[in-house]
Short mmCIF file of C-alpha atoms and ligand atoms in Angstrom, two decimals:
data_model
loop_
_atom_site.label_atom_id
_atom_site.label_comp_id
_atom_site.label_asym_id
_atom_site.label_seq_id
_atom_site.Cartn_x
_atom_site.Cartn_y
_atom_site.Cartn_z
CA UNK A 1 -12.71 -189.18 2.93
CA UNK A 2 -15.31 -189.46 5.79
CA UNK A 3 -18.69 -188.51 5.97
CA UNK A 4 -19.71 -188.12 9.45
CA UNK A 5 -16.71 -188.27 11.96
CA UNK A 6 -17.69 -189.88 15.02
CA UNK A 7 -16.37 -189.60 18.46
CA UNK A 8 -17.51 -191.99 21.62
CA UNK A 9 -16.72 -195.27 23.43
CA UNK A 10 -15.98 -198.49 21.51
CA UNK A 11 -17.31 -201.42 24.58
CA UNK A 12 -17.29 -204.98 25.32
CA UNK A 13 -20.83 -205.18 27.48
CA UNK A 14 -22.72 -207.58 29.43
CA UNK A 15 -26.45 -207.04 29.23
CA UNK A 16 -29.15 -208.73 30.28
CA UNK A 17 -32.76 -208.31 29.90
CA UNK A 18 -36.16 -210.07 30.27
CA UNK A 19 -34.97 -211.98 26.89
CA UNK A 20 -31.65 -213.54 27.32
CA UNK A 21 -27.72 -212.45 28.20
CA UNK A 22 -25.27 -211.86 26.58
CA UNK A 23 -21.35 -211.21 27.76
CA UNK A 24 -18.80 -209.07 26.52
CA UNK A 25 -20.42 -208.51 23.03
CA UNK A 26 -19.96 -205.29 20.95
CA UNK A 27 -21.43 -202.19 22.25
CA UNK A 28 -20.30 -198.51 22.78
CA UNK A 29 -22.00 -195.44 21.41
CA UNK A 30 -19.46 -195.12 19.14
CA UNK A 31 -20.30 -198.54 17.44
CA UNK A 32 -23.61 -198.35 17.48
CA UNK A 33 -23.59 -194.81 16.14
CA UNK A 34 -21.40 -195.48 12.86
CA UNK A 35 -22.67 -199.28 12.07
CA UNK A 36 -26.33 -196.85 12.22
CA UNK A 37 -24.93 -193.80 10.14
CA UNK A 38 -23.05 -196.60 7.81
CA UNK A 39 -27.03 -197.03 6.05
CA UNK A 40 -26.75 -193.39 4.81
CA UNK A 41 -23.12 -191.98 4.92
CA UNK A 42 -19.51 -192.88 5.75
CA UNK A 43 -18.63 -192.76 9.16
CA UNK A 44 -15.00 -192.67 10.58
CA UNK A 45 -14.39 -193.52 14.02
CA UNK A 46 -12.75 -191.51 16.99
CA UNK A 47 -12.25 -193.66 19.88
CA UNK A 48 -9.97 -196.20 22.10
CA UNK A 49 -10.38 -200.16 22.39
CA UNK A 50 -7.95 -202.49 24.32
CA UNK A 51 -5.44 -204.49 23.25
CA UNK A 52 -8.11 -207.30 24.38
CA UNK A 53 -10.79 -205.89 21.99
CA UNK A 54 -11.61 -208.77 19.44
CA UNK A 55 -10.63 -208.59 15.57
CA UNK A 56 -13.14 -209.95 14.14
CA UNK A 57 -15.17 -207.38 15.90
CA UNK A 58 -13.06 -204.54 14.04
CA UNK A 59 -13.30 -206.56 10.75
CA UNK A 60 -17.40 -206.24 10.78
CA UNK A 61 -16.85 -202.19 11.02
CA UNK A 62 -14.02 -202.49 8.86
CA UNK A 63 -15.95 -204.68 6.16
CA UNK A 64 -19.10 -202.11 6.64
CA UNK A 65 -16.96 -199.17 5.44
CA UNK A 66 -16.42 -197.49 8.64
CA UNK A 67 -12.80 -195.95 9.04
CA UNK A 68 -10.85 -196.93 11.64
CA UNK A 69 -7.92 -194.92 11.01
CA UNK A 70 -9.14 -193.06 14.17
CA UNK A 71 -8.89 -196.14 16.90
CA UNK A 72 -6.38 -196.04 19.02
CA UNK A 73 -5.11 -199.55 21.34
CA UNK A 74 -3.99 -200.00 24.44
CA UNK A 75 -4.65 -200.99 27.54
CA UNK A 76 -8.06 -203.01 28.05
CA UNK A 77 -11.52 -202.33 26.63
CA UNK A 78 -14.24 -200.05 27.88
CA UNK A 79 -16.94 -202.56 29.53
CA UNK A 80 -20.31 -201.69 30.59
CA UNK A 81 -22.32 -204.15 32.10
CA UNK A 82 -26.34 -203.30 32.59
CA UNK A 83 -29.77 -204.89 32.89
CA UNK A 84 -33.35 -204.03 31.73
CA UNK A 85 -36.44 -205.11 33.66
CA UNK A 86 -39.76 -205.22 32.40
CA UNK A 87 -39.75 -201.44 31.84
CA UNK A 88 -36.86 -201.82 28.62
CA UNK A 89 -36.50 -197.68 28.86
CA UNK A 90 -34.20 -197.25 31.75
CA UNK A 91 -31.41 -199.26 31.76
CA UNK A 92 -29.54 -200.35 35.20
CA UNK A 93 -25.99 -200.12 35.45
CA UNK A 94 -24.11 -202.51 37.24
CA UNK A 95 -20.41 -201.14 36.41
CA UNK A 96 -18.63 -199.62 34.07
CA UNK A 97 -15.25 -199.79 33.60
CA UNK A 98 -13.59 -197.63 32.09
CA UNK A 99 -10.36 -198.76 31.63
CA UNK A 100 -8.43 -197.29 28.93
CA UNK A 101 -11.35 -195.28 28.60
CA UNK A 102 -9.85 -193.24 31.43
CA UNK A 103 -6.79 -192.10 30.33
CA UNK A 104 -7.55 -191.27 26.68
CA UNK A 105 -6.53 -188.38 24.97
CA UNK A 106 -8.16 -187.49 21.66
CA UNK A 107 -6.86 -187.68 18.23
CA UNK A 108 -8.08 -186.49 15.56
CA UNK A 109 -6.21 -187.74 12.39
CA UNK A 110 -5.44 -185.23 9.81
CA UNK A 111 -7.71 -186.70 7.02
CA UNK A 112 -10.48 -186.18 9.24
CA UNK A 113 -10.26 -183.11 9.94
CA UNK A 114 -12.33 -181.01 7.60
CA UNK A 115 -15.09 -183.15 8.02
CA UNK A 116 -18.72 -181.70 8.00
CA UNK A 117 -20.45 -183.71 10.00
CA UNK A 118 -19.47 -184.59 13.39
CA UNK A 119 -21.56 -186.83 15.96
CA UNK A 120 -20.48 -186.88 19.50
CA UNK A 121 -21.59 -190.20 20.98
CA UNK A 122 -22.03 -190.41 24.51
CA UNK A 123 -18.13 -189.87 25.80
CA UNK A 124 -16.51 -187.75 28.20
CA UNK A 125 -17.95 -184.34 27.73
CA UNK A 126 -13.99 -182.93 27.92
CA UNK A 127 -13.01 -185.15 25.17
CA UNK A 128 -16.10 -184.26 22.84
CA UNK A 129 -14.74 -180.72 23.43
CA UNK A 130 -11.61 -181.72 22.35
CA UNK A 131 -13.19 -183.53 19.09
CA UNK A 132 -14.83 -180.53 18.27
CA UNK A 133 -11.71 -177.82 18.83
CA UNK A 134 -9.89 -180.38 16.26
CA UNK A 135 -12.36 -180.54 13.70
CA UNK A 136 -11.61 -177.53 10.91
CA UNK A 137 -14.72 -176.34 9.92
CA UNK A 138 -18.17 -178.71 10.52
CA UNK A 139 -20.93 -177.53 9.48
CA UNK A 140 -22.69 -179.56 11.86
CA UNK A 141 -22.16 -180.78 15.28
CA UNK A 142 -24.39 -183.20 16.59
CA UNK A 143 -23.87 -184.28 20.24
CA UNK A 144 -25.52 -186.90 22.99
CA UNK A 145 -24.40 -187.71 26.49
CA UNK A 146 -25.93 -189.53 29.34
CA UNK A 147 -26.73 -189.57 33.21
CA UNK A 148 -22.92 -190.76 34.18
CA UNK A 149 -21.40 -187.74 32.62
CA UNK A 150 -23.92 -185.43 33.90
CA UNK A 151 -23.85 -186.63 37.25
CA UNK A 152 -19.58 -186.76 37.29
CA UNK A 153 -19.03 -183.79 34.73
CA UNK A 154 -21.76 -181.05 34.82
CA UNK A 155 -19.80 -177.96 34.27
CA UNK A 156 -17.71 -179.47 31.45
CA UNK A 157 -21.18 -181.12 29.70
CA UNK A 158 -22.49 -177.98 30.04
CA UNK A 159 -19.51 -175.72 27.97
CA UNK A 160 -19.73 -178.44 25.39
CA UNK A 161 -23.19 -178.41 24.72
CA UNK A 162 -22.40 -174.71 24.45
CA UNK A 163 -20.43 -175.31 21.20
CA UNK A 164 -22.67 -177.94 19.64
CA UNK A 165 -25.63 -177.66 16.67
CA UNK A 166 -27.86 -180.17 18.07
CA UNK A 167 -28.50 -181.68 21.79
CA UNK A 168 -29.68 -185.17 21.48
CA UNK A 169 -30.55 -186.58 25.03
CA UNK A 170 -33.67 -188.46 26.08
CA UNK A 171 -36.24 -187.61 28.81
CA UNK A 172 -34.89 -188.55 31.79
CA UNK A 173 -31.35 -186.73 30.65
CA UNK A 174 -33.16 -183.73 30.04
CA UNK A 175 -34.91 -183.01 33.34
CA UNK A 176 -31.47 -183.89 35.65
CA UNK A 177 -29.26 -181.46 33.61
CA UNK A 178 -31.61 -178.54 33.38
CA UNK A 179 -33.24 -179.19 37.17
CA UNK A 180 -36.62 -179.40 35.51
CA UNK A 181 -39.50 -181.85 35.41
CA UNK A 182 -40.46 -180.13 32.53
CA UNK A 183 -39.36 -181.15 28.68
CA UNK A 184 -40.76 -178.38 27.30
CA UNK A 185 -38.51 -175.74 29.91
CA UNK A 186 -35.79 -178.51 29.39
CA UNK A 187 -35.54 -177.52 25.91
CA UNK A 188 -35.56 -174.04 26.15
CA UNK A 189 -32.59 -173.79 28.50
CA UNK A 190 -30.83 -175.91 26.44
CA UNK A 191 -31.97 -173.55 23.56
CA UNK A 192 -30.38 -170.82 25.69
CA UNK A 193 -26.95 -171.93 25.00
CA UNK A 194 -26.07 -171.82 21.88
CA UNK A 195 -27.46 -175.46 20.20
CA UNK A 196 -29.56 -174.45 17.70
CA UNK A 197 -31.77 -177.56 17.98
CA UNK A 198 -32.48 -179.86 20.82
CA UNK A 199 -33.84 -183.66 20.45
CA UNK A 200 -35.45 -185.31 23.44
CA UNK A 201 -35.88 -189.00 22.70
CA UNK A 202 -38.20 -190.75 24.90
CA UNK A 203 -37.44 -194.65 24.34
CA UNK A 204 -39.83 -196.08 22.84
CA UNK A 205 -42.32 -193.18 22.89
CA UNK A 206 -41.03 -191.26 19.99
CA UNK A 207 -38.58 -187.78 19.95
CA UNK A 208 -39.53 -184.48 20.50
CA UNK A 209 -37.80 -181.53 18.56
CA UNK A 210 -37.59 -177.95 19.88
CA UNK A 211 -35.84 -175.54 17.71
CA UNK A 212 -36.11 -171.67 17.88
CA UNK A 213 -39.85 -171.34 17.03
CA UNK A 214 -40.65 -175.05 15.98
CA UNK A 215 -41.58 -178.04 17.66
CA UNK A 216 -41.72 -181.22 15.98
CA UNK A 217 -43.13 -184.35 17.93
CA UNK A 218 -41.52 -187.90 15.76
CA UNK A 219 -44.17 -190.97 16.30
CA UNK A 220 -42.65 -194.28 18.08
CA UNK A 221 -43.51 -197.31 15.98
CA UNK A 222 -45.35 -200.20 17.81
CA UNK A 223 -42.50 -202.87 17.84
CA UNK A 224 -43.42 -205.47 19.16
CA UNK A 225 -40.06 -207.68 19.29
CA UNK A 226 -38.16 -205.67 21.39
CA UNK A 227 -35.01 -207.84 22.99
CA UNK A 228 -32.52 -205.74 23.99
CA UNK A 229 -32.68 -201.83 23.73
CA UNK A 230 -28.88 -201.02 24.77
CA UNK A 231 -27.41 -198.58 21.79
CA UNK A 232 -30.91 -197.30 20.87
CA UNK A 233 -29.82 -193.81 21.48
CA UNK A 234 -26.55 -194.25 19.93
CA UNK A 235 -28.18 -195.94 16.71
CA UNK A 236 -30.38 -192.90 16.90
CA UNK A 237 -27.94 -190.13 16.89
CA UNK A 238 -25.85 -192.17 14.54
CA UNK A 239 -28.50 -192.63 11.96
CA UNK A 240 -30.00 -188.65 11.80
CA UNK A 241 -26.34 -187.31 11.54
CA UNK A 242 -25.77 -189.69 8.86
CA UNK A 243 -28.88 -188.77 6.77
CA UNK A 244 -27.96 -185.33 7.38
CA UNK A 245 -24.72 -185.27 5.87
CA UNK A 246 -25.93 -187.59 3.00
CA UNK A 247 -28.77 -184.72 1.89
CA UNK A 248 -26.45 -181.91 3.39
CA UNK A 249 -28.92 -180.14 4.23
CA UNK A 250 -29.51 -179.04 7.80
CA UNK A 251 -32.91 -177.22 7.72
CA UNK A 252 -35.50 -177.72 10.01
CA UNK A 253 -37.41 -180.00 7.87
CA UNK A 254 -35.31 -182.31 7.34
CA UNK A 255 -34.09 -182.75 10.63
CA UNK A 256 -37.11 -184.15 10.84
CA UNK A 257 -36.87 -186.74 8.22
CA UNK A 258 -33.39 -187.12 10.22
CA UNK A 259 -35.19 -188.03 13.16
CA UNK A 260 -37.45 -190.28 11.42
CA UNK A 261 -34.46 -192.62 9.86
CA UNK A 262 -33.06 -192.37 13.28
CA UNK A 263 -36.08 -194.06 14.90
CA UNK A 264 -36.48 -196.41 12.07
CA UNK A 265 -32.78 -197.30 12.87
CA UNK A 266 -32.93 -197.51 16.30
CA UNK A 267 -36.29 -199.78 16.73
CA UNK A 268 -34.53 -202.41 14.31
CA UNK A 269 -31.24 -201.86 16.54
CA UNK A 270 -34.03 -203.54 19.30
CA UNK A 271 -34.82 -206.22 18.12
CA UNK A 272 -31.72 -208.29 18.75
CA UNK A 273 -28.69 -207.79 21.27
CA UNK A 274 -25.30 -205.91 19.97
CA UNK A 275 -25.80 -204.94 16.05
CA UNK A 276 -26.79 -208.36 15.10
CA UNK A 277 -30.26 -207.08 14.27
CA UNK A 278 -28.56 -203.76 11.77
CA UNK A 279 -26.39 -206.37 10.47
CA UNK A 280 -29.10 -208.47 8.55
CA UNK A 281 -31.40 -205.06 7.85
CA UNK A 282 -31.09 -203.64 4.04
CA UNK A 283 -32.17 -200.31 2.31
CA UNK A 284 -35.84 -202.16 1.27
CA UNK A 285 -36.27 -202.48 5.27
CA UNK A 286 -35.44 -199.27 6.06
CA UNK A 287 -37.51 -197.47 3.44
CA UNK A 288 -40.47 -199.97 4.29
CA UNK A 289 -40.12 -198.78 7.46
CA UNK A 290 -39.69 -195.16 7.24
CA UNK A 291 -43.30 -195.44 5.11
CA UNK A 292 -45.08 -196.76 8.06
CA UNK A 293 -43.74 -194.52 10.84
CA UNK A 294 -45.42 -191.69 7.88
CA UNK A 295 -48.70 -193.39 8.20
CA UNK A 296 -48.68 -193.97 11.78
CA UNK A 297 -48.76 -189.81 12.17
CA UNK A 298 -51.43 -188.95 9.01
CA UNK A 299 -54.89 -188.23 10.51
P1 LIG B 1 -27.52 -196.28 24.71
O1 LIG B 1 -27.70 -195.87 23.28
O2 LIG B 1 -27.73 -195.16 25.65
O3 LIG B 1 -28.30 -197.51 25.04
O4 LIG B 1 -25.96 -196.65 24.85
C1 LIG B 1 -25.49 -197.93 25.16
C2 LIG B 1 -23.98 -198.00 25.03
O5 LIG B 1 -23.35 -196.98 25.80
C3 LIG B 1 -23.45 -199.32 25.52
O6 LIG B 1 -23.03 -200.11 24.44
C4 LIG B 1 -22.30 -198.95 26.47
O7 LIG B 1 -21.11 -199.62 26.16
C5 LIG B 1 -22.13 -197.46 26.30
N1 LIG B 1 -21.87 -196.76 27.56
C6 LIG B 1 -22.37 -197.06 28.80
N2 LIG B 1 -21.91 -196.19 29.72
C7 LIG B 1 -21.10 -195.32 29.06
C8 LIG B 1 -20.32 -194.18 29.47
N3 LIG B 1 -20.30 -193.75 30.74
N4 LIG B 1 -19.61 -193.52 28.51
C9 LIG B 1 -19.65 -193.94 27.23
N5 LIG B 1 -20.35 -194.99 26.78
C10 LIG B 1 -21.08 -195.69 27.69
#
């Protein structure tokens, strides 16, 4: 039985950045999101790779006890292909293919379906509704997206966001879906739907948390091997929903421990291209790490 059931793309991608290249490696916010939440819970996968998608690929999620009972085949793989300049927090698209991406349906196998803990990865907004109308009873439902789908599929975004716990997007997300320059407004028309919480990440500035009558403001951590950023965000959502259904506990506090392992999570994920970096990090790491993002905020 799965821990965290997450939904989102499963990639091949082609990214470049001031560092190197590298072509047709493992990405997708789903992968990045369960390889993250894989350091704290058990993820199972919801998604669709090609019949071109790489088994030895499948075997490292396989061998990392992520379910992939979930994964439908056909067709060929999701491929994104984007470059960073100097400035690693935007990334450039240069295409993305969708491929069977485009004509996938959702489905949710029955053992998954009284999960507790869902993440929506970045995915068509229409299919994370779908996830969600499939999943019994969660007790949380933790959901991302990004520019493409706001730009192709506002309304839709919109009624999903409407039926999830907590928004994660980062800055740049959250002023071109709520028509504001302003986070802090950002949040509270996001907060005006029915999400009880709403994360902003801001790359490698830290995360911002609004709930209700809270606002929590997570440190960044001065990395200063950063190689490739792609799957930040995913690692990010991945982690927090991961630690979250490991304590099962959704209070406001410890989202913000959540958010803490997430950015511990993600700045590793930076360090190399694809997961190679999570692959080689263990619990010692992580813990080491989550001690200094604490002292980096005590004053
Ligand atoms: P991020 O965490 O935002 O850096 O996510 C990077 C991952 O998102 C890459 O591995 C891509 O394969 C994937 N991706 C890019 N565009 C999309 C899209 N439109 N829908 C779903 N996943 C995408």
């Amino acid at each position: 039985m799965a821990d965290v059931v997450i939904l989102g793309s499963m990639a091949l991608d082609t990214i470049e950045t001031p560092f190197g290249k590298v072509e047709r490696v493992l990405g997708g916010s789903a992968s990045y999101a369960a390889y993250a939440a894989s350091f704290f819970a058990k993820p199972a996968i919801i998604s669709v790779v090609g019949v071109d998608f790489p088994e030895n690929e499948k075997k490292v999620l396989l061998e990392r006890g992520i379910l992939l009972d979930g994964l439908k085949r056909e067709g060929k793989t999701f491929h994104w292909e984007g470059f960073y300049e100097f400035d690693m927090n935007e990334a450039k698209t240069i295409k993305t293919e969708l491929n069977s991406l485009e004509s996938y349906k959702v489905k949710v196998p029955d053992h998954y379906k009284d999960a507790k803990y869902v993440f929506l990865a970045n995915i068509d907004p229409e299919l994370q509704l779908d996830a969600i109308n499939a999943i019994r009873k969660p007790e949380l439902i933790v959901m991302d997206t990004m520019n493409f789908w706001i730009e192709h599929k506002r309304e839709q975004l919109l009624k999903t966001i409407d039926k999830a716990d907590v928004l994660v997007l980062n800055d740049a997300e959250a002023r071109q879906l709520f028509n504001t320059p302003n986070l802090v407004k950002a949040a509270n028309k996001a907060l005006r739907l029915h999400t009880r919480a709403v994360i902003i990440k801001k790359g490698e500035h830290g995360a911002l948390l609004f709930t209700d009558n809270k606002h929590f403001s997570a440190p960044s951590y001065p990395l200063e091997n950063i190689k490739d950023p792609t799957g930040c965000g995913d690692s990010f959502g991945g982690a927090l929903t991961g630690y979250l259904a490991k304590t099962r506990d959704t209070s406001e506090k410890n989202i913000r421990k959540a958010i803490v392992y997430g950015s511990v999570i993600a700045s590793f994920n930076a360090e190399d291209f694809s997961i190679e970096r999570l692959k080689k990090i263990r619990h010692d790491d992580i813990e080491k790490r989550f001690k200094e993002f604490r002292e980096i905020r005590e004053f």
